[in-house]
CSV table of C-alpha atoms and ligand atoms in Angstrom, one decimal:
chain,number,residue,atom,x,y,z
A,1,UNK,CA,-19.4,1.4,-23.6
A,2,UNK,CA,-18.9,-0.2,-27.0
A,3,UNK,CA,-21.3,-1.0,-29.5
A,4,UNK,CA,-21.5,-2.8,-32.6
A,5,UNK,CA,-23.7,-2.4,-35.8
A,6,UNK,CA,-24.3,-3.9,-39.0
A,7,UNK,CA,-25.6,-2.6,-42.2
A,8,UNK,CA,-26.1,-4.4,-45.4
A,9,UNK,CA,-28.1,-3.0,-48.6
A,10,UNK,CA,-28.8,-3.8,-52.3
A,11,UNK,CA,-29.8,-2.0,-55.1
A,12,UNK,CA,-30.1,-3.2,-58.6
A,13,UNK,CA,-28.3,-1.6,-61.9
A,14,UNK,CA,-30.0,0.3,-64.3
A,15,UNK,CA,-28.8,2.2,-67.1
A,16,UNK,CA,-29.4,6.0,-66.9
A,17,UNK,CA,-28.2,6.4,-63.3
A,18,UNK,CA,-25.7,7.4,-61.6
A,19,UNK,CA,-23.4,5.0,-60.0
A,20,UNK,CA,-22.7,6.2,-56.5
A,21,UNK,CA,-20.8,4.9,-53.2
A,22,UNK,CA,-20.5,7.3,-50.4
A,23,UNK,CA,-20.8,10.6,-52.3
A,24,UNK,CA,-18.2,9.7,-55.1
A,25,UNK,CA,-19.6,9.3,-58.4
A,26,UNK,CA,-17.8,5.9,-60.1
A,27,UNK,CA,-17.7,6.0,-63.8
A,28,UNK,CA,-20.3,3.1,-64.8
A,29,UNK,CA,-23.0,1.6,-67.4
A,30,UNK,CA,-25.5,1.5,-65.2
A,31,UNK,CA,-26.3,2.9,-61.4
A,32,UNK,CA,-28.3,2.4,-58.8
A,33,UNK,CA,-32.1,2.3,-59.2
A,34,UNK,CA,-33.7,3.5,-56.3
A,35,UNK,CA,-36.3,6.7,-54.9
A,36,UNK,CA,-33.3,8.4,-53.6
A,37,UNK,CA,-30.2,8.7,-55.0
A,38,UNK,CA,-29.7,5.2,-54.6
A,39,UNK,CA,-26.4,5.1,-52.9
A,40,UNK,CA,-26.1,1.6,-51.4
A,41,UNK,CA,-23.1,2.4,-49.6
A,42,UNK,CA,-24.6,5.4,-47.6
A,43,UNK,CA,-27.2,3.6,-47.0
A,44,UNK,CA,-25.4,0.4,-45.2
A,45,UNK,CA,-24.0,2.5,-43.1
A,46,UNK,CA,-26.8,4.1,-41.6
A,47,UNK,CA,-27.7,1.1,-41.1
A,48,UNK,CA,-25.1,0.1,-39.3
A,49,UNK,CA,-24.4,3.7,-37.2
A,50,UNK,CA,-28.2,2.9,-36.5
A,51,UNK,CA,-28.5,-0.4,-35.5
A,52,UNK,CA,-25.3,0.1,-33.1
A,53,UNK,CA,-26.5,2.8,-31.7
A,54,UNK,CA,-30.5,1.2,-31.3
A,55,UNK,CA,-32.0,4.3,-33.1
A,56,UNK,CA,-34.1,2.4,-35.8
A,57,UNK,CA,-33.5,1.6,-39.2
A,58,UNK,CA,-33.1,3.9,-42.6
A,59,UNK,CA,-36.3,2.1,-43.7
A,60,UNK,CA,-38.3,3.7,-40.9
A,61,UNK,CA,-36.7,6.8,-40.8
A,62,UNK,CA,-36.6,8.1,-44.1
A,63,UNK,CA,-39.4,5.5,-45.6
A,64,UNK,CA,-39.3,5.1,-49.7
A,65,UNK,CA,-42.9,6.1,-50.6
A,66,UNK,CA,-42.7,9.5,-48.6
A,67,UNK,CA,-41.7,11.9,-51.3
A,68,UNK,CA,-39.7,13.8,-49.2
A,69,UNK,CA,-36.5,11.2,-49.5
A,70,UNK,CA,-37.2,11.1,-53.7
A,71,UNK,CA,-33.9,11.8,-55.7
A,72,UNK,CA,-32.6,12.5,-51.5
A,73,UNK,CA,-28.6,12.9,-51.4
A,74,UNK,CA,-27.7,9.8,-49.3
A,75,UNK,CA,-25.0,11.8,-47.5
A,76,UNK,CA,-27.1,14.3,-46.3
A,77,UNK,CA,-28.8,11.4,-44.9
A,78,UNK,CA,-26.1,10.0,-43.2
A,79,UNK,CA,-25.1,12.9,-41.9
A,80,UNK,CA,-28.0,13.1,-40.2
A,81,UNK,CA,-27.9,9.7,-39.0
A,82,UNK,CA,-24.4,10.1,-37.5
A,83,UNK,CA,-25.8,13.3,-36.0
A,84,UNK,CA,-28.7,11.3,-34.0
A,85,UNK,CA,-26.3,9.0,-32.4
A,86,UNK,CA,-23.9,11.9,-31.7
A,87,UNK,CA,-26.5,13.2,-29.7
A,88,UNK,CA,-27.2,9.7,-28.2
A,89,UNK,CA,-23.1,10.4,-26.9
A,90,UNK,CA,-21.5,8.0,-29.6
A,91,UNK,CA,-18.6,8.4,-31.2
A,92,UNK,CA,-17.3,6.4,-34.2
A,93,UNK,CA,-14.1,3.9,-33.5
A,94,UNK,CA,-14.1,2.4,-36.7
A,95,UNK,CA,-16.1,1.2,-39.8
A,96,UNK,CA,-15.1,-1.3,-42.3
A,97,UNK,CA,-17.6,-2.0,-45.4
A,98,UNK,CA,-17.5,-3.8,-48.7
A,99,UNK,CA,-18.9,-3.1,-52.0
A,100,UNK,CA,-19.7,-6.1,-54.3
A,101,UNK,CA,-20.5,-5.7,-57.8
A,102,UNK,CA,-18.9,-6.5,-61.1
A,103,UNK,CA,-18.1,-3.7,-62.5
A,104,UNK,CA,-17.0,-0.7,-61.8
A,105,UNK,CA,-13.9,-1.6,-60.1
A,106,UNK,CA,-14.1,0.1,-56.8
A,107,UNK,CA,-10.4,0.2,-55.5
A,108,UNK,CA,-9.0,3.2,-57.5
A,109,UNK,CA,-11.9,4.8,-55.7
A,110,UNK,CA,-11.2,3.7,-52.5
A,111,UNK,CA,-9.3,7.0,-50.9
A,112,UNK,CA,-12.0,9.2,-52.3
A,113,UNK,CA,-14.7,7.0,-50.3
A,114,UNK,CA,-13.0,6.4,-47.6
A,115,UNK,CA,-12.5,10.5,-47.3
A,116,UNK,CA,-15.7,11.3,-47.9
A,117,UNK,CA,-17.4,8.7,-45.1
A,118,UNK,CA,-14.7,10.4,-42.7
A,119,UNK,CA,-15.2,13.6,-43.7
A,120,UNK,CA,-19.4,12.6,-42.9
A,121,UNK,CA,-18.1,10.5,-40.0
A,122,UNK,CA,-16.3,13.5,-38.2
A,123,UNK,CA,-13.2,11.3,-37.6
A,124,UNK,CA,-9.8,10.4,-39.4
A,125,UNK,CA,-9.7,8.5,-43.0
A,126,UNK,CA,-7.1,5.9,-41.1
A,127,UNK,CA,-10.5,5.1,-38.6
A,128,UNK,CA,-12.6,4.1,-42.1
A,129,UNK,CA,-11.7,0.9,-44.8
A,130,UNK,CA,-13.8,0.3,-47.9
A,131,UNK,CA,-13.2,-3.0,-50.0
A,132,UNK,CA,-14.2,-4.4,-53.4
A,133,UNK,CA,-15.5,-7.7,-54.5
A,134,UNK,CA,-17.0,-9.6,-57.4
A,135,UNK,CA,-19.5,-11.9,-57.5
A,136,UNK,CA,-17.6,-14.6,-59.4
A,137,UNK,CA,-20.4,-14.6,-62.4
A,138,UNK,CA,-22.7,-15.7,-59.6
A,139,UNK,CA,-26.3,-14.5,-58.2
A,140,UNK,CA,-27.9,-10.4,-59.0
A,141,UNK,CA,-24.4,-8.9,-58.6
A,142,UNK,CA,-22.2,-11.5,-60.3
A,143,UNK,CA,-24.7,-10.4,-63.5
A,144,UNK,CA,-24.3,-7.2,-63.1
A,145,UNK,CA,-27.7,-6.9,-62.2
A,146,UNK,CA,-26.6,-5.3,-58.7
A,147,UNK,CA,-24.6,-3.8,-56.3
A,148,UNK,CA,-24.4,-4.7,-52.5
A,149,UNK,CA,-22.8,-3.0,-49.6
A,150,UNK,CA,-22.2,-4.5,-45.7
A,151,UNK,CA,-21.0,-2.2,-43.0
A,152,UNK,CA,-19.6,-3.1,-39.9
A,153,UNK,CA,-18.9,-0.3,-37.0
A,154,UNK,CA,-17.7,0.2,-33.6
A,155,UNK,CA,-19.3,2.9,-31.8
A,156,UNK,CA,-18.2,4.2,-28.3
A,157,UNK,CA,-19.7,6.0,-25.6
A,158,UNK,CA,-18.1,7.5,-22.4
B,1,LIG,MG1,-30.9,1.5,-50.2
């Protein structure tokens, strides 16, 4: 059986934080404001590991006002995540994401985040893609105000 998921998440910029995207630290102005580590790339694709796999949602699972998930490493979470629909009998085929903001540039940082989600994901890098986009001036992101990330995966199950 195959299944697809989709994740999508936002989180806007704020100086005095840390600019993450799948564990790897980007060097930025601003990061991502949020009650856990605020790494909006982690967090689209639990999403999307989630929702293929019909296990809930990060919202429900790890909800913002519980205190536990304050400052939480994202990863961590995801691991956990991936570990849920492991035990569901799902195995990742592939996942492709992309990460719009204006700035940092997220390509030169593309085989560090693409290693790091595989290294979470339990499969090879060639299985994982990560692209960057502006916003063209346009909207939260294309003002710098923000930074979105959409996941798409293919999960399998024998
Ligand atoms: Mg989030």
């Amino acid at each position: 059986m195959l299944r697809t998921g989709l994740g999508r998440d936002l989180h806007r910029l704020v100086k005095g934080r840390r600019f993450l995207l799948a564990g790897v630290e980007l060097p930025a102005q601003r990061g991502e404001l949020a009650h856990s580590d605020g790494d909006v790339l982690a967090h689209a694709v639990c999403d999307a590991i989630l929702g293929a796999a019909a296990l809930g949602d990060i919202g429900s699972l790890f909800p913002p006002p519980d205190p536990a998930w304050k400052d939480a490493d994202s990863m961590a979470l995801l691991r956990s995540v991936f570990g849920m629909a492991k035990q569901s009998g799902w195995t990742l085929v592939n996942l492709d994401c992309v990460v719009c903001c204006e700035e940092p540039k997220v390509a030169p940082f593309r085989d560090s985040i693409r290693q790091s989600l595989a290294q979470a994901l339990e499969v090879s890098v060639d299985r994982i893609f990560v692209k960057g986009k502006t916003g063209e001036g346009l909207g939260p992101v294309g003002k710098g105000r923000a930074v979105e990330a959409l996941a798409v995966c293919l999960l399998e199950k024998e």
